[in-house]
PDB file of C-alpha atoms in Angstrom:
ATOM      1  CA  MET A   1    -138.400-140.464  79.794  1.00  0.00           C
ATOM      2  CA  ALA A   2    -136.422-137.363  80.726  1.00  0.00           C
ATOM      3  CA  ARG A   3    -139.258-135.134  79.545  1.00  0.00           C
ATOM      4  CA  LEU A   4    -141.805-136.997  81.674  1.00  0.00           C
ATOM      5  CA  SER A   5    -139.464-136.741  84.653  1.00  0.00           C
ATOM      6  CA  ARG A   6    -139.134-132.981  84.133  1.00  0.00           C
ATOM      7  CA  GLY A   7    -142.925-132.707  83.948  1.00  0.00           C
ATOM      8  CA  ILE A   8    -143.350-134.551  87.247  1.00  0.00           C
ATOM      9  CA  ASP A   9    -140.640-132.396  88.819  1.00  0.00           C
ATOM     10  CA  TRP A  10    -142.380-129.275  87.529  1.00  0.00           C
ATOM     11  CA  LEU A  11    -145.719-130.408  89.012  1.00  0.00           C
ATOM     12  CA  ASN A  12    -144.278-131.192  92.446  1.00  0.00           C
ATOM     13  CA  GLU A  13    -142.218-127.990  92.412  1.00  0.00           C
ATOM     14  CA  ARG A  14    -145.332-125.877  91.788  1.00  0.00           C
ATOM     15  CA  ILE A  15    -147.452-127.729  94.332  1.00  0.00           C
ATOM     16  CA  GLY A  16    -144.657-127.513  96.899  1.00  0.00           C
ATOM     17  CA  ARG A  17    -144.307-123.769  96.410  1.00  0.00           C
ATOM     18  CA  LEU A  18    -148.061-123.354  96.761  1.00  0.00           C
ATOM     19  CA  VAL A  19    -148.425-125.404  99.940  1.00  0.00           C
ATOM     20  CA  ALA A  20    -145.431-123.643 101.496  1.00  0.00           C
ATOM     21  CA  TRP A  21    -147.805-120.702 101.880  1.00  0.00           C
ATOM     22  CA  PHE A  22    -150.010-122.907 104.065  1.00  0.00           C
ATOM     23  CA  ALA A  23    -147.468-122.457 106.876  1.00  0.00           C
ATOM     24  CA  LEU A  24    -148.014-118.705 106.857  1.00  0.00           C
ATOM     25  CA  ALA A  25    -151.756-119.219 106.639  1.00  0.00           C
ATOM     26  CA  MET A  26    -151.616-121.541 109.670  1.00  0.00           C
ATOM     27  CA  VAL A  27    -149.746-118.937 111.714  1.00  0.00           C
ATOM     28  CA  LEU A  28    -152.202-116.204 110.763  1.00  0.00           C
ATOM     29  CA  VAL A  29    -155.245-118.372 111.430  1.00  0.00           C
ATOM     30  CA  GLN A  30    -153.866-119.553 114.765  1.00  0.00           C
ATOM     31  CA  PHE A  31    -153.022-115.968 115.746  1.00  0.00           C
ATOM     32  CA  THR A  32    -156.562-114.935 114.833  1.00  0.00           C
ATOM     33  CA  PHE A  33    -157.985-117.750 116.947  1.00  0.00           C
ATOM     34  CA  VAL A  34    -155.845-116.845 119.958  1.00  0.00           C
ATOM     35  CA  LEU A  35    -156.756-113.175 119.596  1.00  0.00           C
ATOM     36  CA  MET A  36    -160.457-113.994 119.321  1.00  0.00           C
ATOM     37  CA  SER A  37    -160.383-116.413 122.256  1.00  0.00           C
ATOM     38  CA  PHE A  38    -158.236-114.637 124.799  1.00  0.00           C
ATOM     39  CA  VAL A  39    -158.849-110.988 123.966  1.00  0.00           C
ATOM     40  CA  PHE A  40    -162.484-110.997 122.862  1.00  0.00           C
ATOM     41  CA  GLY A  41    -163.687-114.230 124.498  1.00  0.00           C
ATOM     42  CA  LEU A  42    -164.951-115.621 121.210  1.00  0.00           C
ATOM     43  CA  GLY A  43    -164.368-119.117 119.857  1.00  0.00           C
ATOM     44  CA  SER A  44    -164.693-120.636 116.437  1.00  0.00           C
ATOM     45  CA  LEU A  45    -164.498-124.314 115.684  1.00  0.00           C
ATOM     46  CA  ILE A  46    -164.090-123.593 111.968  1.00  0.00           C
ATOM     47  CA  ILE A  47    -160.965-121.567 112.672  1.00  0.00           C
ATOM     48  CA  GLN A  48    -159.572-124.299 114.928  1.00  0.00           C
ATOM     49  CA  GLU A  49    -160.266-127.026 112.384  1.00  0.00           C
ATOM     50  CA  SER A  50    -158.847-124.983 109.519  1.00  0.00           C
ATOM     51  CA  VAL A  51    -155.429-125.137 111.193  1.00  0.00           C
ATOM     52  CA  VAL A  52    -155.664-128.931 111.176  1.00  0.00           C
ATOM     53  CA  TYR A  53    -156.726-128.941 107.515  1.00  0.00           C
ATOM     54  CA  LEU A  54    -153.895-126.615 106.503  1.00  0.00           C
ATOM     55  CA  HIS A  55    -151.358-128.635 108.492  1.00  0.00           C
ATOM     56  CA  GLY A  56    -152.453-131.955 107.004  1.00  0.00           C
ATOM     57  CA  ALA A  57    -152.600-130.600 103.470  1.00  0.00           C
ATOM     58  CA  MET A  58    -149.214-128.909 103.769  1.00  0.00           C
ATOM     59  CA  PHE A  59    -147.396-132.052 104.841  1.00  0.00           C
ATOM     60  CA  MET A  60    -149.235-134.499 102.611  1.00  0.00           C
ATOM     61  CA  LEU A  61    -149.162-132.406  99.439  1.00  0.00           C
ATOM     62  CA  GLY A  62    -145.596-131.260 100.091  1.00  0.00           C
ATOM     63  CA  ALA A  63    -144.158-134.782 100.324  1.00  0.00           C
ATOM     64  CA  GLY A  64    -143.394-135.002  96.592  1.00  0.00           C
ATOM     65  CA  TYR A  65    -141.696-131.593  96.703  1.00  0.00           C
ATOM     66  CA  THR A  66    -139.612-132.737  99.662  1.00  0.00           C
ATOM     67  CA  LEU A  67    -138.517-135.859  97.775  1.00  0.00           C
ATOM     68  CA  LEU A  68    -137.699-133.757  94.717  1.00  0.00           C
ATOM     69  CA  HIS A  69    -135.322-131.680  96.838  1.00  0.00           C
ATOM     70  CA  ASP A  70    -133.923-134.708  98.721  1.00  0.00           C
ATOM     71  CA  GLY A  71    -135.380-133.485 101.996  1.00  0.00           C
ATOM     72  CA  HIS A  72    -136.667-136.767 103.395  1.00  0.00           C
ATOM     73  CA  VAL A  73    -134.801-138.542 106.166  1.00  0.00           C
ATOM     74  CA  ARG A  74    -132.304-141.029 104.806  1.00  0.00           C
ATOM     75  CA  VAL A  75    -129.867-143.348 106.537  1.00  0.00           C
ATOM     76  CA  ASP A  76    -126.675-142.089 104.898  1.00  0.00           C
ATOM     77  CA  VAL A  77    -124.239-144.581 106.382  1.00  0.00           C
ATOM     78  CA  PHE A  78    -123.293-145.980 102.964  1.00  0.00           C
ATOM     79  CA  TYR A  79    -125.117-143.723 100.536  1.00  0.00           C
ATOM     80  CA  ARG A  80    -123.193-140.554 101.434  1.00  0.00           C
ATOM     81  CA  ASP A  81    -119.811-141.951 100.380  1.00  0.00           C
ATOM     82  CA  ALA A  82    -121.091-144.055  97.469  1.00  0.00           C
ATOM     83  CA  SER A  83    -120.292-143.378  93.840  1.00  0.00           C
ATOM     84  CA  PRO A  84    -122.964-141.748  91.641  1.00  0.00           C
ATOM     85  CA  ALA A  85    -123.603-145.122  89.978  1.00  0.00           C
ATOM     86  CA  THR A  86    -124.138-146.852  93.328  1.00  0.00           C
ATOM     87  CA  ARG A  87    -126.405-144.037  94.478  1.00  0.00           C
ATOM     88  CA  ALA A  88    -128.391-144.357  91.261  1.00  0.00           C
ATOM     89  CA  LYS A  89    -128.833-148.096  91.823  1.00  0.00           C
ATOM     90  CA  VAL A  90    -129.962-147.515  95.410  1.00  0.00           C
ATOM     91  CA  ASP A  91    -132.416-144.841  94.248  1.00  0.00           C
ATOM     92  CA  ILE A  92    -133.897-147.126  91.596  1.00  0.00           C
ATOM     93  CA  ALA A  93    -134.216-150.043  94.027  1.00  0.00           C
ATOM     94  CA  GLY A  94    -135.665-147.814  96.745  1.00  0.00           C
ATOM     95  CA  SER A  95    -138.241-146.345  94.391  1.00  0.00           C
ATOM     96  CA  PHE A  96    -139.410-149.626  92.869  1.00  0.00           C
ATOM     97  CA  LEU A  97    -139.083-151.911  95.901  1.00  0.00           C
ATOM     98  CA  PHE A  98    -140.306-149.580  98.630  1.00  0.00           C
ATOM     99  CA  LEU A  99    -141.649-146.144  97.745  1.00  0.00           C
ATOM    100  CA  VAL A 100    -143.971-146.867  94.817  1.00  0.00           C
ATOM    101  CA  PRO A 101    -145.387-150.130  96.271  1.00  0.00           C
ATOM    102  CA  VAL A 102    -146.124-148.445  99.607  1.00  0.00           C
ATOM    103  CA  CYS A 103    -147.809-145.520  97.839  1.00  0.00           C
ATOM    104  CA  VAL A 104    -149.893-147.916  95.746  1.00  0.00           C
ATOM    105  CA  LEU A 105    -150.852-149.916  98.837  1.00  0.00           C
ATOM    106  CA  ILE A 106    -151.889-146.801 100.757  1.00  0.00           C
ATOM    107  CA  PHE A 107    -153.864-145.591  97.736  1.00  0.00           C
ATOM    108  CA  ILE A 108    -155.682-148.924  97.375  1.00  0.00           C
ATOM    109  CA  TYR A 109    -156.632-149.049 101.050  1.00  0.00           C
ATOM    110  CA  ALA A 110    -157.541-145.353 101.242  1.00  0.00           C
ATOM    111  CA  TRP A 111    -159.716-145.324  98.122  1.00  0.00           C
ATOM    112  CA  PRO A 112    -162.854-146.913  99.692  1.00  0.00           C
ATOM    113  CA  TYR A 113    -162.421-144.760 102.790  1.00  0.00           C
ATOM    114  CA  VAL A 114    -162.273-141.569 100.687  1.00  0.00           C
ATOM    115  CA  ALA A 115    -165.042-142.696  98.309  1.00  0.00           C
ATOM    116  CA  GLN A 116    -167.373-143.374 101.241  1.00  0.00           C
ATOM    117  CA  SER A 117    -166.552-139.967 102.676  1.00  0.00           C
ATOM    118  CA  TRP A 118    -167.443-138.314  99.352  1.00  0.00           C
ATOM    119  CA  ALA A 119    -170.615-140.409  99.023  1.00  0.00           C
ATOM    120  CA  VAL A 120    -172.009-139.102 102.291  1.00  0.00           C
ATOM    121  CA  GLY A 121    -170.487-135.610 102.022  1.00  0.00           C
ATOM    122  CA  GLU A 122    -168.730-136.199 105.314  1.00  0.00           C
ATOM    123  CA  GLY A 123    -168.319-133.164 107.491  1.00  0.00           C
ATOM    124  CA  SER A 124    -167.102-132.325 110.943  1.00  0.00           C
ATOM    125  CA  MET A 125    -168.463-134.237 113.918  1.00  0.00           C
ATOM    126  CA  GLU A 126    -169.437-130.843 115.304  1.00  0.00           C
ATOM    127  CA  GLY A 127    -172.236-128.937 113.620  1.00  0.00           C
ATOM    128  CA  SER A 128    -170.272-125.701 113.618  1.00  0.00           C
ATOM    129  CA  GLY A 129    -167.109-127.309 112.195  1.00  0.00           C
ATOM    130  CA  ILE A 130    -165.863-127.528 108.629  1.00  0.00           C
ATOM    131  CA  GLN A 131    -168.278-129.594 106.579  1.00  0.00           C
ATOM    132  CA  GLY A 132    -165.593-130.783 104.166  1.00  0.00           C
ATOM    133  CA  VAL A 133    -163.838-133.715 105.834  1.00  0.00           C
ATOM    134  CA  TYR A 134    -164.081-135.552 102.508  1.00  0.00           C
ATOM    135  CA  LEU A 135    -161.754-132.927 101.013  1.00  0.00           C
ATOM    136  CA  LEU A 136    -159.158-133.508 103.726  1.00  0.00           C
ATOM    137  CA  LYS A 137    -159.386-137.264 103.217  1.00  0.00           C
ATOM    138  CA  THR A 138    -158.852-136.789  99.471  1.00  0.00           C
ATOM    139  CA  VAL A 139    -155.455-135.349 100.286  1.00  0.00           C
ATOM    140  CA  VAL A 140    -154.344-138.880 101.239  1.00  0.00           C
ATOM    141  CA  LEU A 141    -154.923-140.027  97.648  1.00  0.00           C
ATOM    142  CA  LEU A 142    -153.148-136.967  96.265  1.00  0.00           C
ATOM    143  CA  PHE A 143    -150.239-137.650  98.632  1.00  0.00           C
ATOM    144  CA  CYS A 144    -149.888-141.176  97.248  1.00  0.00           C
ATOM    145  CA  ALA A 145    -150.084-140.038  93.645  1.00  0.00           C
ATOM    146  CA  LEU A 146    -147.649-137.124  93.977  1.00  0.00           C
ATOM    147  CA  LEU A 147    -145.125-139.089  96.025  1.00  0.00           C
ATOM    148  CA  ALA A 148    -145.256-142.154  93.735  1.00  0.00           C
ATOM    149  CA  LEU A 149    -144.876-139.945  90.654  1.00  0.00           C
ATOM    150  CA  GLN A 150    -141.878-138.208  92.207  1.00  0.00           C
ATOM    151  CA  GLY A 151    -140.404-141.608  93.066  1.00  0.00           C
ATOM    152  CA  LEU A 152    -140.737-142.604  89.416  1.00  0.00           C
ATOM    153  CA  SER A 153    -139.104-139.328  88.398  1.00  0.00           C
ATOM    154  CA  GLN A 154    -136.227-139.937  90.800  1.00  0.00           C
ATOM    155  CA  ALA A 155    -135.798-143.469  89.436  1.00  0.00           C
ATOM    156  CA  THR A 156    -135.815-142.119  85.885  1.00  0.00           C
ATOM    157  CA  LYS A 157    -133.100-139.603  86.755  1.00  0.00           C
ATOM    158  CA  ALA A 158    -131.086-142.375  88.410  1.00  0.00           C
ATOM    159  CA  TRP A 159    -131.478-144.531  85.283  1.00  0.00           C
ATOM    160  CA  LEU A 160    -130.263-141.656  83.114  1.00  0.00           C
ATOM    161  CA  THR A 161    -127.278-141.266  85.438  1.00  0.00           C
ATOM    162  CA  LEU A 162    -126.427-144.955  84.965  1.00  0.00           C
ATOM    163  CA  LYS A 163    -126.682-144.465  81.208  1.00  0.00           C
ATOM    164  CA  GLY A 164    -124.213-141.563  81.367  1.00  0.00           C
ATOM    165  CA  LYS A 165    -126.824-138.847  80.770  1.00  0.00           C
ATOM    166  CA  PRO A 166    -127.225-137.201  84.181  1.00  0.00           C
ATOM    167  CA  PRO A 167    -130.273-134.936  84.334  1.00  0.00           C
ATOM    168  CA  ALA A 168    -130.105-131.225  85.063  1.00  0.00           C
ATOM    169  CA  PRO A 169    -130.541-130.317  88.740  1.00  0.00           C
ATOM    170  CA  PRO A 170    -134.061-129.366  89.862  1.00  0.00           C
ATOM    171  CA  GLU A 171    -135.212-125.809  89.288  1.00  0.00           C
ATOM    172  CA  THR A 172    -134.997-123.578  92.342  1.00  0.00           C
ATOM    173  CA  SER A 173    -136.214-120.066  92.887  1.00  0.00           C
ATOM    174  CA  GLU A 174    -134.087-117.101  93.861  1.00  0.00           C
ATOM    175  CA  THR A 175    -135.841-116.899  97.227  1.00  0.00           C
ATOM    176  CA  GLY A 176    -135.195-120.550  98.070  1.00  0.00           C
ATOM    177  CA  VAL A 177    -138.914-121.267  98.400  1.00  0.00           C
TER     178      VAL A 177
END
């Protein structure tokens, strides 16, 4: 179980580090768009839409990474002062009662929506836009899978804590990214 948990953590760590670069890409693309529009009087719908794609992908694909590093909003009224065993129990209950079921539900309802988008090769409503809307919609399914997997990893680590075998802390880089 611990090995599977480490594998999930590794996956979300790598994906999170990759999509962190999307923020820089968004800034550069937006700067390029502003420069083109206001200095040269040129516009590009593809450039505008690419910011939306990068933004959506960054947040959706980075959700598992954020959970791995305990970055999601939590109501810490009781959790903050709780013992490690109580925290572990809350983490297990939260994962299995809320997080994983919600991810599964979103996945089930999104699947036909994404499949239909792939079937027709859905593109932008505008002819000059990005003709890959189906790719952006696929990110919803990846979000569900990565977040649910990380929830299972967190529950596994909590279970190991209850069994007296606390897992090693997540790997971090020297740069903090």
